[in-house]
Structure formats: structure tokens, C-alpha cells
Amino acid sequence: MISCPKCGKDNQDHYKFCLGCGAELSASGLSAPGPGAPAPAPQPIVPNVAVSPTPPAGTPAVGPDINSMAATAPPESSPSHQAPPPMGAPPGAPPPMAPPPMHAPPPMHGGPHAPPPMAPPPMSPPPMAPPPMEPPPMSPPSSPSMPAMDVAGSSGLCPNCGAQNPPNFAFCGNCGTRLTQRQESQAGPLPTAPQSQQTASYVARLSLIRPDGSEGGHHDVYEHDVVLGRGAGPMFDSDSYLSPQHCRMHFDGDMITIDDAGSLNGVFVRIVDDEPLGSGSIFRIGQELLRFDAIHEPELLEDGTEILGSPNPGYWGRLSLIVSRGIDGSAFPLMGDEMVLGRERGDILFSDDGYVSGMHAKISITDEGVYLTDLGSSNGTFICLDEARTVPFGTYVLMGQQLFRIDRP
Amino acid sequence: MQCPQCQTENPDGFRFCGNCGFNLADLAQQGPADGEGARTLFFGAMQAPDRAKLILIKGEGMDGVSYHLNATEHTAGRSDGEIRFPDDPLLSPRHACFYYDDQHNLVVRDDGSVNGVFVRIRDPVPLVAGSRFLVGEQLIEFQETTKDDQQPEADDQGTYFYGSPRRPGHFKLVQLLRGGDIGMIFRAPTDRVTLGREGNDINFPDDPFISGQHAMVNVAGDGYELNDMGSKNGTFVRLEEPFVLGHGDYVFLGQQLLRVEISA
């Protein structure tokens, strides 16, 4: 348990943010914007924003732009500071569980606490208290002597753990270390080029929204077609919830087409209108990942037998909390014309999730179908894309732990 | 014997049609044989008269037909066997078997039915993952949650799955709807969960057959157990293996509730 320094609520070890007040639960506070900085109640939707706004001093930056790479540094810098490292401390302060260094520059002070050269496999428990759930960020730096960009090249030999990988692998199958040079650094303008570069030429700017609602860094897009993911730029590099190829965007004038590029966790966009839900649709409010399933009329089996069960009192659907891959937590039946989701009022309550508004969203059923509607929540309601979608500038996108807005150049 | 009213074929010895309730005994009396004729048609009765019988419960505690189990094996089902309920869609064609074992105990066995055989619990019974039980009209499946608490695993690209925050949960109770769909999943926040009509952790206010406080599932040692809280209609657990029946046991087959009577 971590007691929230702000409101005193006990949170589970792996939580990154207090479920009561939304304050960041950091072991050391190093990666937090500042003590008490996070605004109280309404927090931005992404409690798990990985990018630490405050790069620790002395973080060596290999790239020109590595503001957020600093996020990989704090973990090692303060382990002894505070009791057990908060499990789910923001990715900024992870237990070294998935140790592979990406291409991140090793922090200077990382040495003493750095994971052994033979990085433990992702599953092996971290030296400290193992987080029951929240994965640590990808890249606790390994050894300071490991040049970040000194990667395997075409040999397939992992520079981090020594595992032999097939030559065309982009990431080490053993420890997850990136094996190839980042494409951006080889071809084309750096999407993450510092502002000093020709700012006029980018086609869109992805503005990061921090957990406290303020704007963080940004990621400029220079090409009309981009694939974003872990490794696409500092904003995304330390987020272990991002797949390497996570989201595809196509920019054409005012039209932006977003699609999932085969990611593990999906691409979510903030809904503005009534959003039609099909059976299997997934969405997020606050920290809750929910799936809607339709409930059908029972049918007889081939031999004429009907499957025994409770009489259906009028359920037309079910909302399931997804807690892990293929595993549902609670599931709430849906009945009547509409069901309201909220923290304090409504039919389905998430009273311990500080990122859910009092009344947050509703699911309603009409003759046309089932719809999800945001009820003016502070942090928004995000639908997981199941196919490419065209959105306007100003759209908020949530992927991995990153919440950002797509802005015009 | 065929019912003259609805044409349903009834086992010999039925005094009332199992389908429509027509008084077959009267009919038998009018026949060539006397009123006792029906009973003699049970061949087994000659060897072991009234070893055990099943009484069909017809609502509000009224007893209906009784089935004398005087042979060695008696199959029950929708279309097969000696004990037939052709209008009960919840029964498989061949559903269960009542038989006597080597010690002359009456045993009930699920004969590979879809919906299973449920027996009313007398004492707390252990639950394992997948155990199912009935409280009132509700069919509940017990599930463990240990898997949820394992550490996350990255996929082959080193990406972790994002899930909702995990609330503490000792076990899960899943409401299964007719047709097999899931209705609700309740995660037990503490080590015991009560079920009933009102004032419990899980309430089914619209279920006319559930008692105010009906049943409880709780952690017991290293495992879990199901308790009846003195409910009116009882708590029934689905059999995983053949079960020795005692006098006064209740068995649910599909929609049919049967009481066991065993003569001393």
C-alpha cells in the first residue's frame, strides 16, 4: 500500500496516481511535477502519462531533443530515498523490471543501481517490491558505458542481454531492447526536431497533456503518413504500454485519418458526439478500461435443449472491466433506456477512481442502436478505434499512457 | 400409459399425467384391471418394493407425481429413460441417472447433460473454480481471481497490457443467464459475499424464489465454501461427480425439483 501524501488514501502499490485525489504517487517525487503540484480533482484522463515534465538535472541527452527521455533517469537516482519504490510509480520511476535500455541515454547516476548487464527477463521480479500490476517502463538504463545508439545493427545480437535475434528483428526478443537504429534518425527530418528548426514545415503538432492538465512537450509531424509508437520520439520512448508500431496517422489538409497499427493496447480518441457502440467496443473513462458486450436472446441448442441460467430481467448489454489480457474484473449488466457511469452519481460507480467525474458518461439504447455519450466530464471519454477514423484537428488521442491533442501547424 | 387428455406417454404407475395432471388412476380403475394395476407394472417392485422414490415438487411445496426407483438404474431426461419430462427444454434428452451402488445407496449421476444436476446443500460445501450453484432462480458460477494478481507480462515486443486498476478481489461470482450469456460479474472485495433479495452484497430484488438472506460464499482455509443461510428454497450446487442421496435430499433436473424419499 502506498498512502497518498496528499489525501492520505491508501492506494495499491502499483498505482501511479492516487485513486482518491489523483495526486501522483511517486516514490521519490523526483519525477512528479513538484510536490503538490498536481491539481486536485479533475485530472486529465491519462493518469499514466509517462513523460516526466521535469528532467532531472544532469540527464545526458544524446539526441538533440531529449527532454522526456529524462523520464528514464529518475528511477535509478533515488531508490533508497523512500520506502519501497512505489510500484506503479509513473514510468518515470520504475522498478527495474523490464530493464532493456531502449536507445535512451544512460543517466549518469544510473550506474550503481543499474540492472546487471544480463538483464532479467521481463517477468522476473524486480529487486524491490514487485509491482503486482503496472509494468515498469521499458527502459531503465543499463550500464552507463553502454552507448545508447550502439545497437545490434544487422547482426541480431542484443547489445543489452547478448541474446541472438533473427537479423531483421527490431527489438530483442529476450529483453525488448531496440536493435535497430531509429528510422527517424536515418531518414527524413527528425519528427522530434527542436523548435529551432524550421517550424513551418511540419504538418501537425502532437501536444502532450500532462496528468495535471497542463501541456507538456510536443511531437511535430513532418510527413503526411506517420507511424507512431514506442521509439518514435522522446514523447513516446519510455512508455511501455506503447507498441513499437502503435498508431498510424495520415494527414491530408484538414483531414486526419487515425488507425491502429496493430498495437497491443489500442488507440483511443476522445468522443465528442454520441458514439455508436457495437458488441465488443472498448472505451476508457478515468483509469477504467471497459468493454461493452450485447446480451442476446437465448437460443436452443441443436438437440433442443436450452442452456440453464438466471432469467434475464431485461439486460440488453454488459459492461466489463478489463483488468488484464483476456481477463475481466467486475461486469455490470445494462438495463433500462440508459445507464450512467460516474464516480458519485449514476448506475455504475467507480467511486475510487479520481479521474472519473461525478457523472461521467452514459450508455443508452434506442431503436437505432447503443450509444456512448460523454456527460461533460472533466477528462473525457475515449473510444478505442476498431477501424480507421477521420478526425479533425483538436482531437484528443490516448495511446499507451500518452494523452495528446493533434494541433494544426 | 397414454394420457387420454393430452396423449402424453406416462410411465406405468402414474396416478396423474406428468404433463397435464389428468387423473390417470381413475382411468385405470375403469379399465379391466383394478385400481392397483398400475403399481404392479413396475417389475422391479417385486424384488424390492419401494426402495426409494422421487417425489416431484409442484410449486408451493405441493407434491406431484412420485417415481418409484425399484429397478437398478433409472434414467431421467427429456426424451430418454423412465423418468421423462418432455416439455422441459432445460433437460437434455438423456440427462441423469439414479442408481443403486454396491452398498445399496441411491446415487445420482449426471449423464453428460448440458445443464447438469443440482443437489440442495445441507452443510457448507467446498467451491472450486467453475463450480456452479443455484440460489432462487439465479445460476452463479464461482471463479477464483488468483490469475489476475500475477505480474504482468510483456508481449513479444516488450509492450505491457494496459488494464483497469485492480481492486482487491478474493474471488468472483458470475451470474449466468439463460442461454449462457454472462449477466454480472461480482468481485468479492472481502473474504465473504452474501447473496439474497435485499441487504446483501449481491441482491436480486426481482427474484421471487430467493430469500432475504439466502446464501454466502466465503474463504475457508485455503479454499472457498458455499453456505446456505437458512433460505426457504435452499441452495443447490451442481454435481461434479456421482452423489449419494439421502432421505430428504432435493435434486434439480432442469426445471424439475425432486425430493428423495428412502424407506428404511
XYZ file of C-alpha atoms in Angstrom:
673
model
C 0.000 0.000 0.000
C 1.074 3.495 -0.689
C -0.527 6.179 1.357
C -1.201 9.199 -0.752
C 0.980 12.047 0.520
C -1.773 14.437 -0.316
C -5.020 12.997 0.882
C -3.836 10.002 2.856
C -5.826 7.435 0.921
C -4.279 4.017 0.718
C -3.516 3.008 -2.796
C -2.296 -0.265 -4.110
C 1.377 -0.486 -4.675
C 1.250 -0.393 -8.420
C -0.887 2.696 -8.744
C 0.730 5.626 -10.352
C -1.813 8.124 -9.201
C -3.944 8.296 -6.128
C -7.370 6.927 -6.792
C -8.744 9.378 -4.272
C -7.369 12.728 -5.279
C -5.356 11.995 -8.354
C -2.070 13.076 -6.868
C 0.903 11.392 -8.370
C 2.175 8.557 -6.260
C 5.834 8.757 -6.801
C 8.408 7.068 -4.703
C 10.694 9.955 -4.590
C 8.671 12.677 -6.072
C 11.523 13.260 -8.418
C 9.501 12.616 -11.437
C 6.498 14.445 -10.236
C 5.919 17.893 -11.491
C 6.524 19.014 -7.999
C 5.168 18.293 -4.597
C 1.565 19.063 -4.504
C 1.692 20.319 -7.988
C -0.898 18.095 -9.473
C -4.201 19.743 -9.458
C -6.750 18.169 -7.156
C -9.863 16.796 -8.532
C -10.313 16.907 -12.202
C -7.281 15.384 -13.668
C -6.568 14.754 -17.200
C -7.632 11.472 -18.425
C -4.281 9.977 -18.656
C -3.221 9.255 -15.231
C -0.311 7.412 -16.525
C 1.386 9.951 -18.589
C 4.834 8.717 -18.792
C 6.765 11.696 -19.740
C 8.198 13.371 -16.819
C 7.972 17.057 -17.155
C 10.995 17.623 -15.051
C 14.078 16.145 -16.416
C 16.462 15.600 -13.660
C 19.444 17.736 -13.941
C 22.358 16.110 -15.446
C 20.489 13.816 -17.650
C 22.677 13.289 -20.543
C 20.932 13.811 -23.756
C 22.173 12.053 -26.728
C 19.642 13.306 -29.098
C 19.019 16.911 -29.670
C 15.711 16.884 -28.056
C 15.501 14.510 -25.308
C 13.516 16.278 -22.817
C 11.341 13.453 -21.927
C 13.941 10.858 -22.118
C 14.837 12.055 -18.754
C 11.945 10.053 -17.655
C 14.143 7.090 -17.726
C 16.589 8.585 -15.366
C 14.911 9.168 -12.065
C 14.349 5.610 -11.182
C 17.890 4.890 -10.516
C 18.593 8.134 -8.925
C 16.530 7.758 -5.872
C 15.769 4.254 -4.999
C 16.835 4.494 -1.446
C 15.073 7.666 -0.856
C 11.784 6.404 0.130
C 10.429 3.185 1.176
C 9.617 0.606 -1.347
C 9.538 2.196 -4.655
C 6.015 2.771 -5.495
C 5.038 0.106 -7.665
C 3.361 1.810 -10.239
C 5.197 4.895 -9.920
C 4.986 6.806 -13.030
C 7.031 5.302 -15.651
C 9.456 7.865 -14.658
C 10.339 5.907 -11.604
C 10.049 2.307 -12.415
C 11.418 -0.636 -10.688
C 13.905 -2.157 -12.985
C 11.809 -4.935 -14.143
C 11.974 -4.597 -17.820
C 15.447 -3.427 -17.942
C 16.399 -3.227 -21.506
C 17.628 0.126 -22.397
C 15.986 1.379 -25.414
C 18.064 3.890 -27.086
C 17.802 6.060 -24.071
C 20.894 7.692 -22.858
C 22.093 6.208 -19.693
C 21.756 8.608 -16.897
C 24.952 9.448 -15.213
C 23.882 8.423 -11.836
C 22.362 5.306 -13.088
C 25.403 3.255 -12.550
C 25.181 1.962 -9.064
C 21.648 0.847 -9.346
C 21.653 -0.194 -12.857
C 20.468 -3.653 -13.609
C 23.112 -6.175 -14.247
C 24.277 -6.463 -17.763
C 22.372 -9.636 -18.129
C 19.059 -8.096 -17.889
C 16.482 -10.211 -16.207
C 13.675 -11.231 -18.412
C 10.686 -9.021 -18.192
C 8.869 -11.382 -15.957
C 11.454 -11.771 -13.300
C 10.571 -9.896 -10.211
C 12.266 -6.652 -9.712
C 14.730 -6.406 -6.929
C 12.473 -4.248 -4.932
C 8.889 -4.873 -4.232
C 7.434 -6.246 -7.381
C 4.607 -4.339 -8.797
C 1.647 -6.590 -8.946
C 0.426 -4.935 -11.955
C 1.702 -1.845 -13.508
C 4.546 -2.620 -15.709
C 7.529 -0.517 -15.382
C 8.648 1.478 -18.243
C 10.701 -0.105 -20.782
C 13.949 1.357 -20.261
C 15.730 1.621 -17.099
C 19.109 2.363 -18.312
C 21.529 -0.399 -18.108
C 25.137 0.315 -17.882
C 26.472 3.759 -18.282
C 29.092 2.509 -20.567
C 26.501 1.330 -22.980
C 26.216 3.831 -25.716
C 22.615 4.201 -26.461
C 22.840 4.024 -30.164
C 25.331 1.244 -30.208
C 22.855 -1.280 -31.252
C 22.909 -4.573 -32.861
C 22.654 -3.408 -36.363
C 22.068 -6.318 -38.616
C 23.799 -8.924 -36.533
C 20.785 -9.555 -34.367
C 22.973 -9.692 -31.292
C 21.321 -7.795 -28.481
C 23.676 -5.242 -27.017
C 21.878 -5.381 -23.744
C 21.457 -9.001 -22.868
C 23.508 -10.701 -25.515
C 20.658 -12.729 -26.885
C 20.865 -13.706 -30.513
C 17.924 -12.493 -32.519
C 16.993 -13.038 -36.124
C 18.690 -10.318 -38.127
C 15.586 -8.426 -39.063
C 14.237 -8.101 -35.545
C 13.681 -4.557 -34.438
C 13.581 -5.459 -30.760
C 15.342 -8.074 -28.746
C 13.022 -10.971 -28.158
C 14.583 -11.557 -24.779
C 14.716 -8.174 -23.152
C 12.963 -5.803 -25.509
C 15.928 -3.638 -26.325
C 15.656 -1.872 -29.622
C 18.041 -3.490 -32.041
C 17.797 -1.181 -34.984
C 18.536 2.439 -35.330
C 15.531 4.621 -35.139
C 14.335 5.212 -38.584
C 13.778 8.826 -37.923
C 17.390 9.377 -37.278
C 18.336 7.951 -40.573
C 15.854 9.250 -42.997
C 13.905 12.372 -43.275
C 13.708 15.229 -40.917
C 13.545 14.427 -37.280
C 9.962 14.469 -36.271
C 11.129 15.473 -32.915
C 13.321 18.209 -34.150
C 13.694 21.014 -31.749
C 11.646 24.043 -32.248
C 14.582 25.936 -33.542
C 14.285 24.019 -36.743
C 12.035 25.121 -39.463
C 8.817 25.109 -37.558
C 6.784 25.938 -40.571
C 7.199 22.689 -42.350
C 5.505 20.268 -40.040
C 2.036 19.103 -40.869
C 0.809 18.636 -37.354
C 1.898 19.019 -33.811
C 1.018 16.483 -31.168
C 0.775 18.347 -27.896
C 1.190 16.241 -24.831
C -1.247 16.749 -21.989
C 0.229 16.134 -18.589
C -1.502 14.465 -15.708
C -2.220 17.817 -14.157
C -3.891 19.042 -17.303
C -1.142 21.344 -18.423
C 0.579 20.891 -21.707
C 3.804 19.016 -21.778
C 6.135 18.581 -24.657
C 5.154 18.167 -28.224
C 5.956 15.978 -31.117
C 5.932 17.547 -34.531
C 4.978 15.521 -37.522
C 6.642 16.357 -40.799
C 5.286 13.682 -43.021
C 1.796 13.066 -44.224
C 1.987 9.464 -43.198
C 3.484 8.537 -39.885
C 3.516 5.550 -37.633
C 3.841 6.414 -34.004
C 4.900 4.068 -31.296
C 7.486 3.383 -28.714
C 10.665 4.603 -30.249
C 9.061 7.232 -32.428
C 10.303 10.085 -30.328
C 11.037 11.134 -26.813
C 7.422 11.662 -26.040
C 6.799 8.003 -26.621
C 10.041 6.312 -25.851
C 9.624 5.455 -22.225
C 6.061 4.250 -22.459
C 5.999 0.514 -22.172
C 2.286 0.450 -22.933
C 3.046 1.532 -26.463
C 3.800 -0.974 -29.136
C 6.713 -0.100 -31.394
C 4.240 0.346 -34.232
C 1.223 1.639 -32.411
C -0.724 4.192 -34.360
C -0.845 5.226 -37.963
C -1.795 8.756 -38.919
C -2.418 10.235 -42.290
C -2.619 13.989 -42.734
C -4.396 15.436 -45.710
C -5.332 19.060 -45.353
C -7.837 19.305 -42.577
C -8.453 15.619 -42.585
C -6.596 13.380 -40.229
C -7.034 9.663 -40.502
C -6.053 7.650 -37.479
C -5.750 3.928 -37.341
C -4.385 1.326 -35.033
C -1.157 -0.074 -36.418
C -1.617 -3.426 -34.745
C -0.900 -2.244 -31.239
C -1.400 -4.264 -28.102
C -3.342 -1.652 -26.191
C -5.184 0.193 -28.906
C -5.628 3.772 -29.983
C -8.324 5.821 -28.293
C -9.880 9.091 -29.365
C -11.950 11.366 -27.212
C -15.571 11.261 -28.222
C -17.481 14.456 -28.897
C -20.854 13.154 -30.046
C -22.957 10.131 -29.355
C -20.662 7.269 -30.161
C -22.261 4.107 -31.505
C -21.160 1.024 -29.604
C -21.029 -2.407 -31.129
C -20.679 -5.587 -29.177
C -17.043 -5.728 -28.175
C -16.437 -1.967 -28.272
C -13.820 -0.835 -25.775
C -13.568 2.567 -24.156
C -11.903 4.360 -21.304
C -13.121 6.730 -18.638
C -10.640 7.754 -15.990
C -8.415 4.788 -15.393
C -11.137 2.311 -16.251
C -10.858 0.215 -19.362
C -14.320 -1.038 -20.229
C -15.820 -3.287 -22.851
C -19.405 -3.277 -23.981
C -20.991 -6.559 -24.958
C -24.508 -7.047 -26.203
C -26.599 -9.689 -24.474
C -28.604 -11.800 -26.835
C -31.800 -13.739 -26.630
C -31.121 -17.285 -25.585
C -31.178 -19.842 -28.338
C -31.832 -23.542 -28.158
C -29.022 -25.968 -28.755
C -29.163 -28.390 -31.633
C -30.838 -31.114 -29.620
C -33.499 -28.708 -28.436
C -32.009 -28.114 -25.029
C -31.919 -24.617 -23.644
C -28.970 -23.549 -21.543
C -29.920 -23.155 -17.922
C -29.403 -19.805 -16.304
C -30.841 -16.924 -14.416
C -33.895 -15.374 -16.040
C -32.891 -12.216 -17.845
C -34.606 -9.341 -16.046
C -34.151 -7.094 -19.047
C -30.422 -6.889 -19.557
C -29.552 -5.788 -23.062
C -25.854 -5.466 -22.550
C -22.988 -5.767 -20.180
C -20.078 -3.544 -19.310
C -16.951 -5.414 -18.278
C -13.872 -4.004 -16.626
C -10.842 -5.283 -18.423
C -8.088 -5.905 -15.923
C -5.702 -7.928 -17.992
C -5.423 -9.545 -21.337
C -8.404 -11.842 -21.623
C -9.404 -11.298 -18.018
C -12.397 -9.316 -16.911
C -12.845 -7.940 -13.455
C -16.300 -6.849 -12.495
C -19.041 -6.820 -15.084
C -22.156 -4.682 -14.861
C -25.395 -5.554 -16.603
C -27.095 -2.804 -18.599
C -30.841 -2.370 -18.474
C -33.460 0.302 -18.936
C -33.056 3.070 -21.508
C -29.744 4.327 -20.264
C -27.131 3.700 -17.635
C -24.993 6.480 -16.214
C -21.363 5.918 -15.307
C -19.732 8.113 -12.727
C -17.756 8.424 -9.575
C -20.543 9.680 -7.329
C -23.821 9.508 -9.183
C -25.190 7.082 -11.666
C -25.917 3.451 -12.078
C -22.383 2.161 -12.308
C -19.940 3.823 -9.948
C -16.180 3.908 -9.847
C -16.014 5.642 -6.512
C -12.312 5.147 -6.056
C -11.190 6.480 -9.410
C -10.355 10.138 -9.024
C -10.192 10.612 -12.778
C -13.831 9.725 -13.274
C -16.179 12.685 -12.969
C -19.165 12.641 -10.628
C -21.362 11.889 -13.601
C -19.114 10.977 -16.439
C -20.811 9.252 -19.309
C -23.884 7.298 -20.214
C -24.732 4.324 -22.332
C -28.128 4.426 -23.901
C -30.124 2.178 -26.160
C -32.525 3.277 -28.852
C -34.123 1.617 -31.812
C -31.057 2.565 -33.808
C -28.540 1.028 -31.502
C -26.430 1.517 -28.431
C -24.615 4.781 -27.848
C -21.919 6.071 -25.558
C -22.163 9.742 -24.629
C -19.876 11.884 -22.525
C -21.781 13.895 -19.926
C -19.412 16.835 -19.804
C -16.743 15.002 -17.873
C -13.520 16.731 -16.984
C -11.286 14.143 -18.502
C -13.330 12.883 -21.363
C -14.479 9.547 -22.649
C -12.266 7.716 -25.098
C -13.313 5.133 -27.609
C -10.901 2.502 -28.829
C -10.634 2.558 -32.596
C -11.582 -0.647 -34.311
C -11.099 0.802 -37.747
C -9.537 3.850 -39.335
C -11.276 7.059 -38.405
C -11.125 10.541 -39.806
C -10.925 13.232 -37.166
C -10.452 16.993 -37.161
C -7.581 18.945 -35.691
C -8.067 19.439 -31.999
C -8.892 15.792 -31.428
C -7.520 14.237 -28.280
C -5.824 10.912 -28.704
C -4.936 8.492 -25.950
C -2.481 5.725 -26.581
C -0.313 3.894 -24.129
C -0.041 6.342 -21.314
C 0.157 9.336 -23.572
C -2.669 11.780 -23.975
C -2.115 14.338 -26.671
C -4.008 16.712 -28.871
C -3.477 16.945 -32.582
C -2.835 20.605 -33.325
C -2.544 22.500 -36.545
C 0.877 23.651 -37.574
C -49.849 -45.466 -20.203
C -51.082 -42.816 -22.550
C -52.955 -39.868 -21.136
C -56.364 -39.651 -22.758
C -56.362 -35.911 -22.373
C -53.032 -34.803 -23.837
C -51.758 -38.076 -25.309
C -48.543 -37.882 -23.308
C -46.985 -41.247 -22.609
C -46.648 -41.647 -18.862
C -44.669 -44.262 -17.006
C -46.842 -47.020 -15.780
C -47.873 -46.446 -12.229
C -48.518 -42.734 -12.685
C -51.657 -41.695 -10.988
C -51.640 -38.347 -12.727
C -50.421 -37.401 -16.129
C -46.993 -35.846 -15.751
C -47.800 -33.394 -18.490
C -51.325 -32.178 -17.862
C -52.225 -33.591 -14.484
C -55.116 -35.694 -15.761
C -56.171 -38.260 -13.202
C -54.884 -41.490 -14.630
C -55.817 -43.510 -11.587
C -59.476 -43.006 -12.351
C -58.839 -44.180 -15.836
C -57.083 -47.257 -14.582
C -59.976 -48.065 -12.343
C -62.263 -48.016 -15.282
C -60.056 -50.446 -17.085
C -60.077 -54.161 -16.886
C -57.548 -54.237 -14.086
C -58.375 -52.916 -10.691
C -57.035 -49.712 -9.204
C -53.852 -51.376 -8.054
C -52.979 -52.441 -11.545
C -50.672 -49.569 -12.255
C -48.306 -50.391 -9.490
C -47.773 -53.968 -10.411
C -46.431 -52.929 -13.753
C -43.179 -51.974 -12.113
C -41.389 -55.220 -12.451
C -38.642 -54.294 -10.023
C -41.199 -53.710 -7.362
C -41.452 -57.408 -6.865
C -37.876 -57.674 -5.733
C -37.514 -54.506 -3.774
C -40.744 -52.773 -3.083
C -40.334 -49.077 -2.504
C -36.615 -48.938 -2.007
C -36.620 -45.259 -2.816
C -38.723 -42.853 -4.692
C -38.552 -39.379 -6.115
C -41.382 -37.004 -5.440
C -41.893 -34.276 -7.980
C -42.448 -30.986 -6.188
C -45.151 -28.893 -7.765
C -44.836 -25.334 -6.546
C -45.568 -24.128 -3.028
C -44.491 -27.395 -1.527
C -47.229 -29.417 -3.143
C -46.157 -32.867 -4.064
C -46.819 -34.158 -7.509
C -46.066 -37.430 -9.115
C -43.793 -39.882 -7.436
C -41.321 -42.097 -9.222
C -40.584 -45.401 -7.575
C -36.985 -46.352 -8.047
C -37.309 -50.054 -7.865
C -35.025 -51.118 -10.638
C -31.261 -50.913 -10.561
C -30.919 -47.906 -12.825
C -33.364 -45.200 -13.765
C -32.625 -42.705 -16.457
C -34.159 -39.266 -16.457
C -34.331 -36.942 -19.396
C -36.432 -35.038 -21.842
C -36.947 -37.941 -24.197
C -34.996 -40.934 -22.874
C -35.393 -43.135 -19.872
C -38.003 -43.999 -17.349
C -38.352 -40.542 -15.848
C -39.313 -38.241 -18.656
C -40.223 -34.577 -18.801
C -40.836 -33.967 -22.485
C -41.789 -30.333 -22.038
C -38.730 -29.234 -20.110
C -36.289 -27.646 -22.541
C -33.655 -27.400 -19.857
C -33.290 -31.156 -19.800
C -31.057 -32.963 -22.211
C -32.671 -35.882 -24.000
C -30.799 -38.112 -21.593
C -29.975 -36.115 -18.518
C -29.258 -38.030 -15.334
C -29.255 -41.493 -13.882
C -30.472 -42.682 -10.488
C -28.982 -45.996 -9.494
C -28.054 -48.134 -6.523
C -24.409 -48.727 -5.799
C -22.776 -51.758 -4.222
C -23.743 -50.604 -0.772
C -27.330 -50.169 -1.908
C -27.056 -46.406 -1.665
C -29.131 -44.407 -4.042
C -26.775 -42.412 -6.245
C -27.491 -39.719 -8.801
C -25.140 -39.172 -11.699
C -25.080 -36.556 -14.423
C -25.319 -38.401 -17.712
C -23.484 -35.781 -19.710
C -26.289 -33.282 -19.633
C -25.887 -29.725 -20.819
C -27.304 -28.135 -17.722
C -26.240 -30.513 -15.019
C -27.730 -31.985 -11.894
C -28.060 -29.828 -8.808
C -28.430 -31.034 -5.251
C -29.561 -28.962 -2.312
C -26.735 -28.461 0.128
C -27.189 -29.489 3.739
C -23.834 -28.309 5.024
C -21.247 -25.932 3.655
C -19.738 -27.366 0.503
C -16.363 -26.541 -0.995
C -16.249 -24.495 -4.192
C -13.571 -24.705 -6.824
C -13.079 -22.655 -9.956
C -16.015 -23.313 -12.222
C -18.364 -24.568 -9.508
C -21.947 -23.571 -10.174
C -24.825 -23.154 -7.815
C -28.439 -22.034 -7.743
C -29.928 -19.515 -5.338
C -33.546 -18.812 -6.120
C -33.660 -18.559 -9.889
C -30.093 -17.376 -10.137
C -27.364 -19.515 -11.586
C -23.995 -18.429 -10.252
C -20.543 -19.601 -11.199
C -17.667 -19.339 -8.784
C -14.307 -18.224 -10.136
C -11.003 -17.616 -8.485
C -9.078 -14.446 -9.117
C -5.544 -15.554 -8.465
C -4.654 -15.272 -12.089
C -5.454 -11.612 -12.013
C -2.864 -10.979 -9.419
C 0.017 -12.328 -11.338
C 2.577 -9.965 -12.600
C 2.010 -8.516 -15.960
C 3.796 -9.972 -18.863
C 5.124 -8.104 -21.809
C 4.299 -9.239 -25.286
C 6.997 -10.211 -27.733
C 7.678 -6.603 -28.481
C 8.159 -5.669 -24.874
C 4.803 -3.941 -24.571
C 2.715 -4.276 -21.448
C -1.019 -4.639 -21.427
C -2.930 -1.714 -20.025
C -5.785 -2.776 -17.782
C -8.095 -1.108 -15.337
C -6.801 -0.666 -11.812
C -7.164 -3.898 -9.909
C -9.360 -3.768 -6.926
C -8.746 -6.328 -4.280
C -10.758 -9.392 -5.059
C -10.743 -12.705 -3.267
C -12.922 -14.438 -5.809
C -15.537 -13.704 -8.417
C -19.171 -14.682 -8.678
C -20.563 -14.738 -12.176
C -24.275 -14.585 -12.896
C -25.057 -16.804 -15.866
C -28.133 -16.001 -17.894
C -30.427 -18.353 -19.719
C -28.723 -19.104 -22.972
C -25.281 -18.947 -21.429
C -24.513 -15.241 -21.570
C -22.895 -13.590 -18.600
C -25.048 -11.108 -16.728
C -22.985 -9.677 -13.922
C -19.561 -10.400 -12.503
C -19.099 -9.521 -8.862
C -15.608 -9.296 -7.444
C -15.519 -10.088 -3.766
C -13.901 -7.145 -2.011
C -13.677 -9.100 1.241
C -13.406 -12.773 2.042
C -17.137 -13.319 2.212
C -20.046 -12.393 -0.002
C -23.701 -12.757 0.845
C -26.500 -13.236 -1.670
C -30.196 -12.689 -1.259
C -33.125 -10.488 -2.070
C -32.081 -7.414 -0.117
C -29.444 -6.139 2.244
C -26.726 -8.418 0.942
C -23.576 -7.882 -1.056
C -25.416 -9.149 -4.105
C -29.172 -8.655 -4.280
C -31.745 -9.968 -6.700
C -34.811 -7.963 -5.739
C -36.893 -9.347 -8.592
C -36.304 -12.997 -7.845
C -39.416 -14.376 -6.137
C -37.660 -17.552 -5.100
C -34.732 -16.066 -3.267
C -34.821 -15.440 0.459
C -33.932 -12.152 2.069
C -30.638 -13.627 3.139
C -30.099 -16.701 1.127
C -26.536 -17.875 0.767
C -22.961 -16.940 1.437
C -19.678 -17.696 -0.262
C -16.595 -17.304 1.848
C -12.936 -18.097 2.067
C -12.388 -21.213 4.166
C -8.834 -22.163 4.894
C -7.033 -22.482 1.613
C -10.242 -22.814 -0.300
C -13.740 -21.493 -0.570
C -17.118 -22.722 0.532
C -20.782 -22.196 -0.125
C -23.246 -21.880 2.755
C -26.985 -21.727 2.836
C -28.185 -19.061 5.251
C -31.410 -20.797 6.174
C -33.160 -19.946 2.943
C -36.664 -21.124 2.250
C -35.940 -22.810 -1.036
C -32.410 -23.902 -0.437
C -29.113 -23.534 -2.218
C -28.229 -26.089 -4.856
C -24.788 -26.981 -6.103
C -24.082 -28.618 -9.438
C -22.673 -32.094 -9.139
C -19.215 -32.729 -10.497
C -19.329 -36.426 -9.709
C -21.889 -39.047 -8.688
C -23.544 -38.155 -5.430
C -25.019 -40.418 -2.773
C -28.516 -39.250 -1.962
C -30.086 -39.405 1.457
C -33.665 -39.269 2.581
C -34.985 -35.767 2.197
C -32.425 -34.596 -0.343
C -33.642 -32.368 -3.129
C -32.449 -32.696 -6.712
C -32.961 -30.204 -9.531
C -33.061 -31.542 -13.069
C -33.809 -28.747 -15.474
C -36.945 -27.145 -14.078
C -37.913 -30.256 -12.180
C -37.414 -30.333 -8.442
C -37.468 -33.798 -6.961
C -37.443 -34.854 -3.341
C -35.801 -38.106 -2.415
C -37.615 -40.498 -0.127
C -35.812 -43.567 1.004
C -37.556 -46.181 3.060
C -35.630 -47.516 5.970
